PDB file of C-alpha atoms in Angstrom:
ATOM      1  CA  UNK A  22      23.811  -3.229   1.927  1.00 86.00           C
ATOM      2  CA  UNK A  23      26.160  -0.244   2.137  1.00 89.00           C
ATOM      3  CA  UNK A  24      27.652  -1.378   5.475  1.00 90.00           C
ATOM      4  CA  UNK A  25      28.349  -4.823   4.023  1.00 92.00           C
ATOM      5  CA  UNK A  26      30.114  -3.219   1.042  1.00 93.00           C
ATOM      6  CA  UNK A  27      32.127  -1.038   3.406  1.00 93.00           C
ATOM      7  CA  UNK A  28      33.154  -4.182   5.377  1.00 93.00           C
ATOM      8  CA  UNK A  29      34.011  -6.227   2.307  1.00 94.00           C
ATOM      9  CA  UNK A  30      36.261  -3.746   0.547  1.00 94.00           C
ATOM     10  CA  UNK A  31      39.012  -3.678   3.206  1.00 93.00           C
ATOM     11  CA  UNK A  32      39.127  -7.446   3.186  1.00 93.00           C
ATOM     12  CA  UNK A  33      39.955  -7.412  -0.523  1.00 93.00           C
ATOM     13  CA  UNK A  34      42.650  -4.742   0.083  1.00 93.00           C
ATOM     14  CA  UNK A  35      44.175  -6.511   3.111  1.00 93.00           C
ATOM     15  CA  UNK A  36      44.392  -9.968   1.594  1.00 93.00           C
ATOM     16  CA  UNK A  37      44.927  -9.420  -2.163  1.00 93.00           C
ATOM     17  CA  UNK A  38      46.442  -5.933  -2.308  1.00 93.00           C
ATOM     18  CA  UNK A  39      43.837  -4.887  -4.884  1.00 92.00           C
ATOM     19  CA  UNK A  40      42.163  -1.495  -4.498  1.00 91.00           C
ATOM     20  CA  UNK A  41      38.534  -1.884  -3.546  1.00 93.00           C
ATOM     21  CA  UNK A  42      35.967   0.569  -2.301  1.00 92.00           C
ATOM     22  CA  UNK A  43      32.430   0.119  -0.996  1.00 93.00           C
ATOM     23  CA  UNK A  44      29.814   2.669  -1.791  1.00 91.00           C
ATOM     24  CA  UNK A  45      26.061   3.090  -1.749  1.00 89.00           C
ATOM     25  CA  UNK A  46      24.116   2.429  -4.957  1.00 85.00           C
ATOM     26  CA  UNK A  47      23.281   6.110  -5.441  1.00 85.00           C
ATOM     27  CA  UNK A  48      27.003   7.055  -5.365  1.00 89.00           C
ATOM     28  CA  UNK A  49      28.225   5.157  -8.407  1.00 86.00           C
ATOM     29  CA  UNK A  50      27.707   8.023 -10.766  1.00 83.00           C
ATOM     30  CA  UNK A  51      29.732  10.328  -8.525  1.00 84.00           C
ATOM     31  CA  UNK A  52      33.163   8.959  -9.464  1.00 85.00           C
ATOM     32  CA  UNK A  53      33.409   5.164  -9.521  1.00 88.00           C
ATOM     33  CA  UNK A  54      31.707   4.887 -12.851  1.00 90.00           C
ATOM     34  CA  UNK A  55      34.637   6.613 -14.511  1.00 90.00           C
ATOM     35  CA  UNK A  56      36.885   3.660 -13.647  1.00 90.00           C
ATOM     36  CA  UNK A  57      34.712   0.940 -15.165  1.00 91.00           C
ATOM     37  CA  UNK A  58      35.985  -0.934 -18.253  1.00 91.00           C
ATOM     38  CA  UNK A  59      36.608  -4.549 -19.268  1.00 91.00           C
ATOM     39  CA  UNK A  60      39.342  -4.863 -16.679  1.00 90.00           C
ATOM     40  CA  UNK A  61      37.177  -3.677 -13.758  1.00 87.00           C
ATOM     41  CA  UNK A  62      35.073  -6.294 -11.895  1.00 91.00           C
ATOM     42  CA  UNK A  63      32.269  -4.849  -9.837  1.00 93.00           C
ATOM     43  CA  UNK A  64      30.714  -6.704  -6.926  1.00 94.00           C
ATOM     44  CA  UNK A  65      27.046  -5.831  -6.406  1.00 93.00           C
ATOM     45  CA  UNK A  66      25.073  -6.680  -3.307  1.00 92.00           C
ATOM     46  CA  UNK A  67      21.468  -6.757  -4.452  1.00 90.00           C
ATOM     47  CA  UNK A  68      18.711  -7.717  -2.038  1.00 86.00           C
ATOM     48  CA  UNK A  69      15.072  -6.974  -2.478  1.00 82.00           C
ATOM     49  CA  UNK A  70      15.069  -3.503  -0.835  1.00 82.00           C
ATOM     50  CA  UNK A  71      13.885  -0.004  -1.563  1.00 83.00           C
ATOM     51  CA  UNK A  72      16.991   0.659  -3.727  1.00 85.00           C
ATOM     52  CA  UNK A  73      16.861  -2.591  -5.682  1.00 88.00           C
ATOM     53  CA  UNK A  74      15.934  -0.826  -8.931  1.00 90.00           C
ATOM     54  CA  UNK A  75      18.872   1.580  -8.460  1.00 90.00           C
ATOM     55  CA  UNK A  76      21.205  -1.383  -8.019  1.00 90.00           C
ATOM     56  CA  UNK A  77      19.847  -2.929 -11.212  1.00 91.00           C
ATOM     57  CA  UNK A  78      20.386   0.331 -13.021  1.00 91.00           C
ATOM     58  CA  UNK A  79      23.961   0.459 -11.777  1.00 90.00           C
ATOM     59  CA  UNK A  80      24.502  -3.081 -12.882  1.00 91.00           C
ATOM     60  CA  UNK A  81      23.296  -2.198 -16.356  1.00 91.00           C
ATOM     61  CA  UNK A  82      25.648   0.806 -16.418  1.00 91.00           C
ATOM     62  CA  UNK A  83      28.588  -1.435 -15.510  1.00 92.00           C
ATOM     63  CA  UNK A  84      27.708  -3.966 -18.225  1.00 91.00           C
ATOM     64  CA  UNK A  85      27.313  -1.216 -20.816  1.00 91.00           C
ATOM     65  CA  UNK A  86      30.911  -0.308 -20.123  1.00 92.00           C
ATOM     66  CA  UNK A  87      32.067  -3.918 -20.558  1.00 92.00           C
ATOM     67  CA  UNK A  88      32.644  -4.327 -16.835  1.00 90.00           C
ATOM     68  CA  UNK A  89      32.244  -7.737 -15.142  1.00 92.00           C
ATOM     69  CA  UNK A  90      29.497  -7.960 -12.576  1.00 93.00           C
ATOM     70  CA  UNK A  91      29.655 -10.322  -9.666  1.00 94.00           C
ATOM     71  CA  UNK A  92      26.329 -10.236  -7.780  1.00 94.00           C
ATOM     72  CA  UNK A  93      25.488 -11.269  -4.274  1.00 95.00           C
ATOM     73  CA  UNK A  94      21.734 -11.698  -4.483  1.00 93.00           C
ATOM     74  CA  UNK A  95      18.851 -13.296  -2.666  1.00 90.00           C
ATOM     75  CA  UNK A  96      17.766 -16.815  -3.525  1.00 91.00           C
ATOM     76  CA  UNK A  97      15.086 -16.795  -6.157  1.00 88.00           C
ATOM     77  CA  UNK A  98      16.110 -13.431  -7.681  1.00 89.00           C
ATOM     78  CA  UNK A  99      16.062 -14.311 -11.386  1.00 88.00           C
ATOM     79  CA  UNK A 100      16.285 -10.713 -12.675  1.00 89.00           C
ATOM     80  CA  UNK A 101      19.817 -10.338 -11.378  1.00 90.00           C
ATOM     81  CA  UNK A 102      20.893 -13.574 -13.050  1.00 88.00           C
ATOM     82  CA  UNK A 103      20.005 -12.132 -16.457  1.00 87.00           C
ATOM     83  CA  UNK A 104      22.256  -9.089 -15.932  1.00 87.00           C
ATOM     84  CA  UNK A 105      25.218 -10.309 -13.849  1.00 92.00           C
ATOM     85  CA  UNK A 106      28.240 -12.260 -15.075  1.00 91.00           C
ATOM     86  CA  UNK A 107      28.215 -14.395 -11.900  1.00 93.00           C
ATOM     87  CA  UNK A 108      25.766 -14.658  -9.011  1.00 94.00           C
ATOM     88  CA  UNK A 109      26.340 -15.824  -5.481  1.00 94.00           C
ATOM     89  CA  UNK A 110      23.065 -16.607  -3.740  1.00 94.00           C
ATOM     90  CA  UNK A 111      22.256 -16.012  -0.095  1.00 93.00           C
ATOM     91  CA  UNK A 112      18.971 -16.594   1.793  1.00 93.00           C
ATOM     92  CA  UNK A 113      16.703 -13.586   2.142  1.00 87.00           C
ATOM     93  CA  UNK A 114      16.465 -13.075   5.884  1.00 88.00           C
ATOM     94  CA  UNK A 115      15.107  -9.531   5.944  1.00 83.00           C
ATOM     95  CA  UNK A 116      17.029  -6.327   5.605  1.00 78.00           C
ATOM     96  CA  UNK A 117      19.261  -6.540   8.670  1.00 82.00           C
ATOM     97  CA  UNK A 118      20.150 -10.237   8.826  1.00 89.00           C
ATOM     98  CA  UNK A 119      20.708 -10.394   5.064  1.00 88.00           C
ATOM     99  CA  UNK A 120      23.203  -7.558   5.429  1.00 87.00           C
ATOM    100  CA  UNK A 121      25.202  -9.541   7.931  1.00 89.00           C
ATOM    101  CA  UNK A 122      24.982 -12.654   5.808  1.00 92.00           C
ATOM    102  CA  UNK A 123      26.247 -10.785   2.731  1.00 93.00           C
ATOM    103  CA  UNK A 124      29.617 -10.280   4.438  1.00 93.00           C
ATOM    104  CA  UNK A 125      30.431 -13.998   4.220  1.00 94.00           C
ATOM    105  CA  UNK A 126      30.602 -14.226   0.417  1.00 95.00           C
ATOM    106  CA  UNK A 127      32.643 -10.982   0.394  1.00 95.00           C
ATOM    107  CA  UNK A 128      35.162 -12.477   2.783  1.00 95.00           C
ATOM    108  CA  UNK A 129      35.329 -15.658   0.793  1.00 95.00           C
ATOM    109  CA  UNK A 130      35.787 -13.649  -2.400  1.00 94.00           C
ATOM    110  CA  UNK A 131      38.705 -11.776  -0.818  1.00 95.00           C
ATOM    111  CA  UNK A 132      40.253 -15.001   0.385  1.00 96.00           C
ATOM    112  CA  UNK A 133      40.012 -16.739  -2.982  1.00 96.00           C
ATOM    113  CA  UNK A 134      41.272 -13.787  -4.943  1.00 95.00           C
ATOM    114  CA  UNK A 135      44.268 -13.635  -2.621  1.00 95.00           C
ATOM    115  CA  UNK A 136      44.928 -17.337  -3.004  1.00 96.00           C
ATOM    116  CA  UNK A 137      44.779 -16.943  -6.804  1.00 96.00           C
ATOM    117  CA  UNK A 138      47.230 -14.046  -6.622  1.00 95.00           C
ATOM    118  CA  UNK A 139      49.533 -16.106  -4.364  1.00 95.00           C
ATOM    119  CA  UNK A 140      49.506 -13.746  -1.415  1.00 93.00           C
ATOM    120  CA  UNK A 141      49.838 -14.986   2.173  1.00 91.00           C
ATOM    121  CA  UNK A 142      46.294 -14.982   3.548  1.00 90.00           C
ATOM    122  CA  UNK A 143      47.461 -15.948   7.019  1.00 88.00           C
ATOM    123  CA  UNK A 144      49.904 -13.117   7.410  1.00 86.00           C
ATOM    124  CA  UNK A 145      48.979 -10.160   5.216  1.00 86.00           C
ATOM    125  CA  UNK A 146      51.723  -7.611   4.862  1.00 85.00           C
ATOM    126  CA  UNK A 147      51.570  -4.345   6.818  1.00 80.00           C
ATOM    127  CA  UNK A 148      48.499  -5.483   8.799  1.00 74.00           C
ATOM    128  CA  UNK A 149      48.767  -5.124  12.564  1.00 70.00           C
ATOM    129  CA  UNK A 150      47.210  -7.919  14.589  1.00 66.00           C
ATOM    130  CA  UNK A 151      46.270  -5.426  17.268  1.00 70.00           C
ATOM    131  CA  UNK A 152      45.639  -1.720  17.403  1.00 68.00           C
ATOM    132  CA  UNK A 153      47.162   0.350  20.182  1.00 71.00           C
ATOM    133  CA  UNK A 154      45.974   3.764  21.161  1.00 73.00           C
ATOM    134  CA  UNK A 155      48.408   6.201  22.765  1.00 68.00           C
TER     135      UNK A 155
END
């Protein structure tokens, strides 16, 4: 789900002007964990994959530091519901399609956070509509 996290973080930045970064489950203890406190929401994308237990471990680390956990998880995953503050469910369509599907709740999250903050979601500041290469 790392590529999905990497795609979702810029959406949060672009629309709500809140710093966000996407990282792989194994990277949390290499810096991001130092920022977690009761003011730091953490979005976790947790599908049933080879790193699921690492994701659950990270989730527990966030909760132990009073962080809020918003999880994007597969339908039927009850373990995540016990540990996360909020859970958004998506169908489990296998590793690759689920990764694509996970980007939708991330985009909606970015949109709704921006609306709550009162930022202009239709015309974000400093965001070019096209990229030119010279």
